[in-house]
Amino acid sequence: MRFLRAALFIAPLAVSVQVDRRGRQTYDGYKVFRVVPDRDTTEIEAQLGSLSAIELSCNHGHGDTQHFDVAVPPESLDAFNAFNYVAEMMSEDLGADIALEGELQPFPGLEESVPSTNAKAAAAAALPSFSWFSAYHPYADHLTFLKSLQAAFPSNSELITAGTSFEGRTIQGIHLWGSGGKDSKPAIYYHGNVHAREWITSMTVEYITYQLINNYSNDTAIKSVLDNYDFYILPIVNPDGFLYTQTSTRLWRKNRQTRSGTSSVGTDINRNWPYKWDGAGSSTSPGSGHYRGVAPGDTPENTGIRTFGDKLGAGKGIKLYIDWHSYGQYILTPYGYSCSAKAPNQSKQDTLAKNTGAAIAKIHGTQFTTGQTCSTLYATAGGSNDYFTDVTVAELAWAIELRDTGRYGFVLPADQIIAASEESWAGQKYLWANF
């Protein structure tokens, strides 16, 4: 999700940052409010900036009531109340909500393997333990998980890379294929955690990968999709920012790129795509959470995942591209740069999105709003699904915003990982069978 205009972030800090014994910022006593504007939004943004409020999410009112979700530090609560906003409290204590995510857990090992008389199956290692999906995990353990997935599907998978991050970390993923052999079919390209704080995205993408491997030999629908499409899956494409959320600042969004001439750190990788880069929906201020960079495509992370995607597009083509995000519960089709532009197959995309949302709702009742990015949620410039629609030319190019609608937001409790992943899996199965 995007941030507010730069005014919110360039105001001087009014409160000191508190850290725990491990040097991580704490949010104890922060309250989260949903503010519905009853006055000029620029005025509200400046006021919130003076309180050192942390902007979490916003909706520009296209498909729902316009609102800002903000976390207010305890020292600023009296001043916040004095502004007399139309506001709903979403969380009494953000620090307590973060505690519900639980401690980061190490890689749990492998499932117990069952002896097989099939030589091909016997050569494969067991899958990682399903208990992986009961907790969040350190970045290094995600890499171990990927290696273990590949070892469990050795004849039909390989580890892949898509460039390196600003701090030099390899952007790692996995490629799956079916009976036709690798690189022989059109691509399905997924990536998660382009925004560092959206932890549920990498867990959900990993769950989908797990289930593809686990069900290839016993579910004809899954065998069919893998036999007809090559999957290229990058669970964490912002490794520097992701690691920073685990070791320092839980609500960090951008990458960790430094630039000359400013002390501000980070660029929004998803406002950096070199297509419609300088329009509404991004910022020129380095302090903004949706800072677009100095030039189109000038972040190493964007360069890596873009070059990888362009190669897929120039090869067998891309059937489906999904950029996974949280939060809000949206399935967003092109375009973000314009509320009036339509993709050539817009009707097909919007119908598939609506029906994918219905398939998701059948699992746990979770309702997703579907529609074009700009007209449904907000304008975006330099966004991924616009680039993949018009430049790489994927047939379907979506952004999906996972759970929830604001109660926990980016800090979804660990006990919701499996439910969020189950419903996403159901949505993808519907999509694969009908696109």
Short mmCIF file of C-alpha atoms in Angstrom, two decimals:
data_model
loop_
_atom_site.label_atom_id
_atom_site.label_comp_id
_atom_site.label_asym_id
_atom_site.label_seq_id
_atom_site.Cartn_x
_atom_site.Cartn_y
_atom_site.Cartn_z
CA MET A 1 0.00 0.00 0.00
CA ARG A 2 1.09 3.56 -0.57
CA PHE A 3 1.98 6.38 1.79
CA LEU A 4 0.61 9.90 1.95
CA ARG A 5 2.26 12.87 0.29
CA ALA A 6 5.74 13.86 1.32
CA ALA A 7 4.48 16.47 3.77
CA LEU A 8 3.81 13.71 6.24
CA PHE A 9 7.43 12.63 6.30
CA ILE A 10 9.50 15.79 6.12
CA ALA A 11 8.17 17.31 9.33
CA PRO A 12 10.65 17.26 12.24
CA LEU A 13 10.24 14.37 14.62
CA ALA A 14 8.28 15.34 17.68
CA VAL A 15 9.03 12.19 19.67
CA SER A 16 12.10 10.08 20.29
CA VAL A 17 12.34 6.57 18.86
CA GLN A 18 12.26 3.86 21.52
CA VAL A 19 14.17 0.62 20.96
CA ASP A 20 14.24 -2.71 22.74
CA ARG A 21 17.32 -4.51 24.05
CA ARG A 22 18.04 -5.85 20.56
CA GLY A 23 17.96 -2.41 18.99
CA ARG A 24 14.57 -2.78 17.33
CA GLN A 25 12.12 0.11 17.34
CA THR A 26 9.20 -0.49 19.67
CA TYR A 27 5.63 0.66 19.13
CA ASP A 28 4.26 0.15 22.62
CA GLY A 29 1.39 2.51 23.29
CA TYR A 30 1.00 3.59 19.66
CA LYS A 31 -2.66 3.70 18.67
CA VAL A 32 -3.85 3.16 15.11
CA PHE A 33 -6.65 5.35 13.79
CA ARG A 34 -8.58 5.43 10.56
CA VAL A 35 -9.06 9.09 9.74
CA VAL A 36 -11.86 10.10 7.36
CA PRO A 37 -11.04 13.55 5.96
CA ASP A 38 -13.49 16.29 6.89
CA ARG A 39 -11.17 19.07 5.69
CA ASP A 40 -8.43 19.64 3.15
CA THR A 41 -6.21 16.56 3.04
CA THR A 42 -3.04 18.64 2.74
CA GLU A 43 -3.90 20.27 6.06
CA ILE A 44 -4.48 16.86 7.66
CA GLU A 45 -1.18 15.55 6.34
CA ALA A 46 0.74 18.51 7.75
CA GLN A 47 -0.98 18.11 11.11
CA LEU A 48 -0.20 14.40 11.28
CA GLY A 49 3.38 15.13 10.31
CA SER A 50 3.71 17.46 13.27
CA LEU A 51 2.72 14.51 15.51
CA SER A 52 5.27 12.11 14.00
CA ALA A 53 2.36 9.85 13.08
CA ILE A 54 3.28 6.82 10.97
CA GLU A 55 1.11 6.54 7.88
CA LEU A 56 0.13 2.96 7.25
CA SER A 57 -2.37 2.96 4.43
CA CYS A 58 -4.79 5.10 2.52
CA ASN A 59 -7.78 4.79 0.24
CA HIS A 60 -8.59 7.67 -2.07
CA GLY A 61 -12.29 6.95 -1.94
CA HIS A 62 -12.81 5.52 -5.41
CA GLY A 63 -14.30 2.23 -4.22
CA ASP A 64 -14.75 2.99 -0.53
CA THR A 65 -14.82 5.90 1.89
CA GLN A 66 -11.62 7.93 1.65
CA HIS A 67 -9.45 7.39 4.70
CA PHE A 68 -5.94 7.39 6.12
CA ASP A 69 -4.71 4.72 8.56
CA VAL A 70 -2.12 6.21 10.91
CA ALA A 71 -0.22 5.06 14.00
CA VAL A 72 0.06 7.81 16.61
CA PRO A 73 2.79 7.67 19.30
CA PRO A 74 1.58 7.91 22.90
CA GLU A 75 3.23 11.31 23.41
CA SER A 76 1.11 12.75 20.59
CA LEU A 77 -2.30 11.35 21.49
CA ASP A 78 -3.56 14.47 23.24
CA ALA A 79 -2.53 16.62 20.29
CA PHE A 80 -4.13 14.15 17.87
CA ASN A 81 -7.40 14.29 19.79
CA ALA A 82 -7.27 18.08 19.83
CA PHE A 83 -7.49 18.11 16.03
CA ASN A 84 -10.97 16.59 16.40
CA TYR A 85 -10.76 14.35 13.36
CA VAL A 86 -13.51 12.02 12.23
CA ALA A 87 -11.61 8.90 13.23
CA GLU A 88 -12.10 5.28 14.22
CA MET A 89 -9.60 3.52 16.48
CA MET A 90 -8.35 0.39 14.71
CA SER A 91 -5.87 -0.71 17.38
CA GLU A 92 -5.48 0.15 21.05
CA ASP A 93 -1.81 -0.77 21.08
CA LEU A 94 0.28 -1.38 17.98
CA GLY A 95 3.07 -2.82 20.10
CA ALA A 96 0.70 -5.48 21.45
CA ASP A 97 -0.41 -6.30 17.90
CA ILE A 98 3.19 -6.77 16.82
CA ALA A 99 3.70 -9.14 19.74
CA LEU A 100 0.95 -11.33 18.26
CA GLU A 101 3.17 -11.95 15.25
CA GLY A 102 5.30 -13.99 17.64
CA GLU A 103 9.04 -14.44 17.75
CA LEU A 104 10.73 -15.28 14.48
CA GLN A 105 11.13 -19.04 14.31
CA PRO A 106 13.97 -21.02 12.71
CA PHE A 107 13.52 -23.42 9.81
CA PRO A 108 11.64 -26.39 11.33
CA GLY A 109 13.24 -29.14 9.26
CA LEU A 110 11.58 -31.61 6.92
CA GLU A 111 8.41 -33.64 7.02
CA GLU A 112 8.92 -37.30 7.82
CA SER A 113 9.41 -39.03 4.47
CA VAL A 114 7.50 -42.13 3.44
CA PRO A 115 9.56 -44.86 1.72
CA SER A 116 8.75 -45.13 -2.01
CA THR A 117 9.33 -47.82 -4.62
CA ASN A 118 9.27 -45.15 -7.33
CA ALA A 119 12.89 -44.31 -8.16
CA LYS A 120 12.12 -40.72 -9.09
CA ALA A 121 10.18 -40.12 -5.88
CA ALA A 122 12.79 -41.89 -3.80
CA ALA A 123 15.46 -39.51 -5.11
CA ALA A 124 13.55 -36.49 -3.84
CA ALA A 125 13.95 -35.19 -0.32
CA ALA A 126 10.94 -34.69 1.91
CA LEU A 127 9.13 -31.37 1.79
CA PRO A 128 9.81 -28.82 4.52
CA SER A 129 7.64 -29.27 7.58
CA PHE A 130 4.19 -27.75 7.14
CA SER A 131 4.72 -26.11 10.53
CA TRP A 132 6.71 -23.50 8.58
CA PHE A 133 3.37 -21.79 7.99
CA SER A 134 2.61 -21.45 11.70
CA ALA A 135 5.13 -18.65 12.28
CA TYR A 136 7.16 -15.89 10.67
CA HIS A 137 10.86 -16.53 10.06
CA PRO A 138 14.25 -14.82 9.75
CA TYR A 139 15.33 -13.91 6.23
CA ALA A 140 18.10 -16.54 6.15
CA ASP A 141 15.61 -19.26 6.98
CA HIS A 142 13.47 -18.30 3.98
CA LEU A 143 16.47 -19.13 1.81
CA THR A 144 16.80 -22.50 3.55
CA PHE A 145 13.10 -23.11 2.94
CA LEU A 146 13.51 -22.43 -0.80
CA LYS A 147 16.48 -24.82 -1.03
CA SER A 148 14.46 -27.50 0.73
CA LEU A 149 11.51 -27.01 -1.61
CA GLN A 150 13.78 -27.47 -4.60
CA ALA A 151 15.33 -30.61 -3.11
CA ALA A 152 11.83 -32.07 -2.71
CA PHE A 153 11.09 -31.59 -6.44
CA PRO A 154 14.53 -32.07 -8.01
CA SER A 155 13.51 -33.18 -11.49
CA ASN A 156 11.03 -30.36 -11.99
CA SER A 157 12.57 -27.35 -10.28
CA GLU A 158 15.66 -25.21 -9.92
CA LEU A 159 16.73 -22.30 -7.78
CA ILE A 160 16.86 -19.00 -9.68
CA THR A 161 18.17 -15.49 -9.10
CA ALA A 162 16.96 -12.11 -10.35
CA GLY A 163 19.79 -9.70 -9.70
CA THR A 164 21.07 -8.32 -6.43
CA SER A 165 19.85 -5.77 -3.91
CA PHE A 166 21.46 -2.43 -3.08
CA GLU A 167 23.33 -4.02 -0.16
CA GLY A 168 24.46 -6.94 -2.31
CA ARG A 169 21.98 -9.68 -1.42
CA THR A 170 20.95 -12.02 -4.21
CA ILE A 171 17.24 -11.93 -5.04
CA GLN A 172 16.43 -15.63 -4.90
CA GLY A 173 13.53 -17.73 -6.04
CA ILE A 174 12.45 -21.02 -7.54
CA HIS A 175 11.38 -22.18 -10.99
CA LEU A 176 8.88 -25.04 -11.33
CA TRP A 177 7.88 -26.90 -14.47
CA GLY A 178 5.97 -29.99 -15.56
CA SER A 179 6.25 -32.76 -18.10
CA GLY A 180 7.36 -30.52 -20.99
CA GLY A 181 10.68 -29.69 -19.39
CA LYS A 182 11.96 -26.37 -18.11
CA ASP A 183 11.49 -23.11 -20.03
CA SER A 184 9.18 -24.86 -22.49
CA LYS A 185 5.87 -23.17 -21.63
CA PRO A 186 4.47 -19.66 -21.06
CA ALA A 187 5.35 -18.18 -17.69
CA ILE A 188 3.46 -17.52 -14.51
CA TYR A 189 5.54 -14.98 -12.60
CA TYR A 190 4.93 -14.20 -8.91
CA HIS A 191 6.85 -12.09 -6.45
CA GLY A 192 6.31 -10.97 -2.87
CA ASN A 193 7.68 -8.56 -0.29
CA VAL A 194 8.53 -5.75 -2.69
CA HIS A 195 7.42 -3.66 0.30
CA ALA A 196 9.47 -4.75 3.25
CA ARG A 197 6.83 -4.70 6.00
CA GLU A 198 4.31 -6.88 4.14
CA TRP A 199 5.43 -10.16 5.69
CA ILE A 200 2.28 -12.12 4.87
CA THR A 201 3.10 -11.84 1.15
CA SER A 202 6.22 -13.99 1.20
CA MET A 203 4.52 -16.57 3.42
CA THR A 204 1.55 -16.78 1.03
CA VAL A 205 3.73 -17.04 -2.07
CA GLU A 206 5.73 -19.80 -0.37
CA TYR A 207 2.50 -21.62 0.57
CA ILE A 208 1.36 -21.58 -3.07
CA THR A 209 4.76 -22.94 -4.12
CA TYR A 210 4.60 -25.65 -1.46
CA GLN A 211 1.16 -26.77 -2.58
CA LEU A 212 2.12 -26.85 -6.26
CA ILE A 213 4.93 -29.27 -5.44
CA ASN A 214 2.93 -31.26 -2.91
CA ASN A 215 -0.03 -31.78 -5.24
CA TYR A 216 1.65 -32.26 -8.61
CA SER A 217 1.50 -36.04 -8.44
CA ASN A 218 -1.95 -36.41 -6.88
CA ASP A 219 -4.16 -33.58 -8.23
CA THR A 220 -4.92 -33.58 -11.94
CA ALA A 221 -5.71 -29.85 -11.97
CA ILE A 222 -2.34 -28.99 -10.45
CA LYS A 223 -0.54 -31.38 -12.77
CA SER A 224 -2.27 -29.73 -15.71
CA VAL A 225 -1.25 -26.18 -14.77
CA LEU A 226 2.38 -27.19 -14.17
CA ASP A 227 2.48 -29.19 -17.38
CA ASN A 228 1.21 -26.16 -19.31
CA TYR A 229 3.01 -23.28 -17.57
CA ASP A 230 6.42 -22.63 -16.05
CA PHE A 231 6.23 -20.95 -12.64
CA TYR A 232 8.88 -18.41 -11.66
CA ILE A 233 8.47 -17.44 -8.02
CA LEU A 234 10.45 -14.86 -6.04
CA PRO A 235 9.07 -14.70 -2.47
CA ILE A 236 11.22 -11.77 -1.23
CA VAL A 237 12.37 -9.23 -3.83
CA ASN A 238 13.33 -6.55 -1.31
CA PRO A 239 15.72 -8.52 0.90
CA ASP A 240 17.49 -5.49 2.41
CA GLY A 241 14.26 -3.85 3.49
CA PHE A 242 12.79 -7.15 4.69
CA LEU A 243 15.81 -7.84 6.87
CA TYR A 244 15.64 -4.28 8.21
CA THR A 245 12.03 -4.84 9.33
CA GLN A 246 13.24 -7.85 11.29
CA THR A 247 16.25 -6.24 12.92
CA SER A 248 15.39 -2.56 13.29
CA THR A 249 12.14 -0.95 12.12
CA ARG A 250 9.15 -3.26 11.72
CA LEU A 251 7.11 -0.82 9.61
CA TRP A 252 9.82 0.03 7.06
CA ARG A 253 8.49 -0.02 3.48
CA LYS A 254 11.17 0.85 0.89
CA ASN A 255 14.50 -0.62 -0.09
CA ARG A 256 17.66 0.58 1.73
CA GLN A 257 19.26 2.53 -1.08
CA THR A 258 21.25 5.62 -0.14
CA ARG A 259 21.69 8.57 -2.51
CA SER A 260 23.96 11.57 -2.67
CA GLY A 261 22.51 14.87 -1.55
CA THR A 262 20.06 13.48 1.00
CA SER A 263 20.17 11.73 4.35
CA SER A 264 16.88 9.97 3.58
CA VAL A 265 17.18 6.27 2.84
CA GLY A 266 15.21 4.12 0.47
CA THR A 267 13.21 4.12 -2.74
CA ASP A 268 9.83 2.54 -3.35
CA ILE A 269 10.67 -0.26 -5.77
CA ASN A 270 7.04 -0.33 -6.89
CA ARG A 271 7.08 3.33 -7.95
CA ASN A 272 10.33 2.83 -9.85
CA TRP A 273 9.17 0.84 -12.88
CA PRO A 274 10.19 2.65 -16.08
CA TYR A 275 6.69 3.18 -17.43
CA LYS A 276 4.42 6.16 -16.64
CA TRP A 277 7.01 6.83 -13.93
CA ASP A 278 6.50 10.54 -13.36
CA GLY A 279 2.73 10.79 -13.03
CA ALA A 280 0.37 11.04 -10.09
CA GLY A 281 0.77 8.42 -7.41
CA SER A 282 4.48 8.69 -6.62
CA SER A 283 6.73 11.22 -4.93
CA THR A 284 9.86 13.18 -5.81
CA SER A 285 10.76 13.58 -2.12
CA PRO A 286 13.42 11.12 -0.84
CA GLY A 287 11.75 11.17 2.57
CA SER A 288 8.45 9.88 1.23
CA GLY A 289 7.43 6.27 1.56
CA HIS A 290 6.55 6.22 -2.14
CA TYR A 291 9.67 8.02 -3.38
CA ARG A 292 10.10 7.02 -7.02
CA GLY A 293 13.86 7.54 -7.33
CA VAL A 294 15.96 9.90 -9.43
CA ALA A 295 15.31 8.11 -12.72
CA PRO A 296 13.01 5.33 -13.97
CA GLY A 297 14.24 1.88 -13.00
CA ASP A 298 17.23 3.13 -11.01
CA THR A 299 16.90 0.73 -8.07
CA PRO A 300 18.92 -2.49 -8.34
CA GLU A 301 15.96 -4.54 -7.10
CA ASN A 302 13.67 -3.19 -9.81
CA THR A 303 16.38 -3.75 -12.39
CA GLY A 304 16.73 -7.37 -11.31
CA ILE A 305 13.08 -8.39 -11.26
CA ARG A 306 12.31 -6.30 -14.35
CA THR A 307 15.14 -7.78 -16.43
CA PHE A 308 14.09 -11.25 -15.35
CA GLY A 309 10.47 -10.57 -16.30
CA ASP A 310 11.39 -9.01 -19.63
CA LYS A 311 13.38 -12.11 -20.49
CA LEU A 312 10.34 -14.28 -19.74
CA GLY A 313 8.17 -12.03 -21.87
CA ALA A 314 10.57 -12.21 -24.79
CA GLY A 315 10.75 -16.00 -24.49
CA LYS A 316 7.58 -18.07 -24.25
CA GLY A 317 5.61 -15.08 -23.00
CA ILE A 318 3.90 -14.40 -19.67
CA LYS A 319 0.39 -15.68 -19.11
CA LEU A 320 0.01 -14.33 -15.57
CA TYR A 321 1.98 -11.86 -13.47
CA ILE A 322 1.06 -11.11 -9.84
CA ASP A 323 2.77 -8.64 -7.53
CA TRP A 324 1.68 -9.71 -4.02
CA HIS A 325 1.04 -7.05 -1.37
CA SER A 326 -0.83 -6.32 1.85
CA TYR A 327 -3.11 -4.98 3.21
CA GLY A 328 -6.67 -4.15 2.20
CA GLN A 329 -8.07 -7.28 0.50
CA TYR A 330 -8.00 -6.13 -3.12
CA ILE A 331 -7.45 -7.82 -6.47
CA LEU A 332 -6.26 -4.99 -8.71
CA THR A 333 -6.13 -5.06 -12.50
CA PRO A 334 -4.55 -2.45 -14.80
CA TYR A 335 -4.22 0.48 -14.81
CA GLY A 336 -2.81 2.50 -11.94
CA TYR A 337 -1.49 5.45 -13.93
CA SER A 338 -4.94 6.32 -15.32
CA CYS A 339 -8.51 5.87 -14.12
CA SER A 340 -9.81 5.89 -17.70
CA ALA A 341 -7.29 3.80 -19.65
CA LYS A 342 -8.29 0.21 -20.38
CA ALA A 343 -6.17 -2.82 -21.15
CA PRO A 344 -7.05 -4.54 -24.46
CA ASN A 345 -8.53 -7.48 -22.51
CA GLN A 346 -9.83 -5.38 -19.60
CA SER A 347 -13.23 -7.07 -19.49
CA LYS A 348 -11.66 -10.52 -19.25
CA GLN A 349 -9.26 -9.41 -16.53
CA ASP A 350 -11.97 -7.77 -14.45
CA THR A 351 -14.27 -10.80 -14.74
CA LEU A 352 -11.50 -13.19 -13.74
CA ALA A 353 -10.58 -10.96 -10.81
CA LYS A 354 -14.18 -10.83 -9.59
CA ASN A 355 -14.55 -14.60 -9.81
CA THR A 356 -11.16 -15.17 -8.17
CA GLY A 357 -12.40 -13.03 -5.28
CA ALA A 358 -15.52 -15.20 -5.06
CA ALA A 359 -13.36 -18.34 -4.91
CA ILE A 360 -11.32 -16.79 -2.09
CA ALA A 361 -14.47 -15.95 -0.14
CA LYS A 362 -15.68 -19.57 -0.22
CA ILE A 363 -12.85 -20.69 2.08
CA HIS A 364 -13.10 -18.44 5.13
CA GLY A 365 -15.60 -15.78 4.06
CA THR A 366 -12.89 -13.18 3.42
CA GLN A 367 -14.20 -10.55 1.01
CA PHE A 368 -11.89 -9.04 -1.62
CA THR A 369 -12.71 -5.90 -3.58
CA THR A 370 -11.79 -6.19 -7.24
CA GLY A 371 -11.27 -3.74 -10.07
CA GLN A 372 -8.81 -1.46 -11.84
CA THR A 373 -6.09 -0.05 -9.58
CA CYS A 374 -6.72 3.67 -10.12
CA SER A 375 -10.51 3.61 -10.13
CA THR A 376 -10.75 1.09 -7.28
CA LEU A 377 -8.05 2.24 -4.86
CA TYR A 378 -5.70 5.05 -5.93
CA ALA A 379 -3.46 6.33 -8.70
CA THR A 380 0.00 4.83 -9.00
CA ALA A 381 2.90 5.94 -11.19
CA GLY A 382 5.75 3.62 -12.10
CA GLY A 383 3.78 0.58 -10.92
CA SER A 384 4.44 -3.05 -11.71
CA ASN A 385 1.20 -4.25 -13.26
CA ASP A 386 1.09 -1.29 -15.67
CA TYR A 387 4.63 -2.10 -16.79
CA PHE A 388 3.82 -5.77 -17.29
CA THR A 389 0.65 -4.94 -19.19
CA ASP A 390 2.09 -2.50 -21.72
CA VAL A 391 5.85 -3.13 -21.84
CA THR A 392 6.48 -6.80 -21.06
CA VAL A 393 2.99 -7.57 -22.36
CA ALA A 394 1.75 -10.21 -19.93
CA GLU A 395 -1.75 -11.42 -20.72
CA LEU A 396 -2.85 -10.84 -17.11
CA ALA A 397 -0.99 -8.45 -14.79
CA TRP A 398 -2.37 -7.95 -11.29
CA ALA A 399 -1.52 -6.69 -7.86
CA ILE A 400 -3.15 -8.53 -4.97
CA GLU A 401 -3.48 -6.94 -1.52
CA LEU A 402 -3.87 -9.68 1.09
CA ARG A 403 -5.45 -9.64 4.57
CA ASP A 404 -6.71 -7.72 6.42
CA THR A 405 -8.76 -4.53 6.08
CA GLY A 406 -6.99 -2.65 8.86
CA ARG A 407 -7.49 -4.30 12.23
CA TYR A 408 -3.91 -5.63 12.22
CA GLY A 409 -2.77 -4.28 8.85
CA PHE A 410 0.86 -5.07 8.11
CA VAL A 411 1.35 -6.95 11.39
CA LEU A 412 -1.05 -9.81 10.72
CA PRO A 413 -0.82 -12.33 13.57
CA ALA A 414 1.01 -15.56 12.84
CA ASP A 415 -2.13 -17.58 13.53
CA GLN A 416 -3.66 -16.09 10.36
CA ILE A 417 -0.87 -17.16 8.01
CA ILE A 418 -2.44 -20.50 7.10
CA ALA A 419 -5.96 -19.13 6.66
CA ALA A 420 -4.71 -16.25 4.48
CA SER A 421 -2.68 -18.71 2.41
CA GLU A 422 -5.48 -21.25 2.07
CA GLU A 423 -7.86 -18.70 0.63
CA SER A 424 -5.21 -17.36 -1.75
CA TRP A 425 -4.46 -20.91 -2.90
CA ALA A 426 -8.17 -21.42 -3.66
CA GLY A 427 -8.24 -18.19 -5.62
CA GLN A 428 -5.22 -19.19 -7.69
CA LYS A 429 -6.64 -22.63 -8.42
CA TYR A 430 -9.79 -21.00 -9.77
CA LEU A 431 -7.72 -18.59 -11.85
CA TRP A 432 -5.50 -21.28 -13.35
CA ALA A 433 -8.54 -23.37 -14.33
CA ASN A 434 -10.34 -20.46 -15.99
CA PHE A 435 -7.84 -18.03 -17.51
#
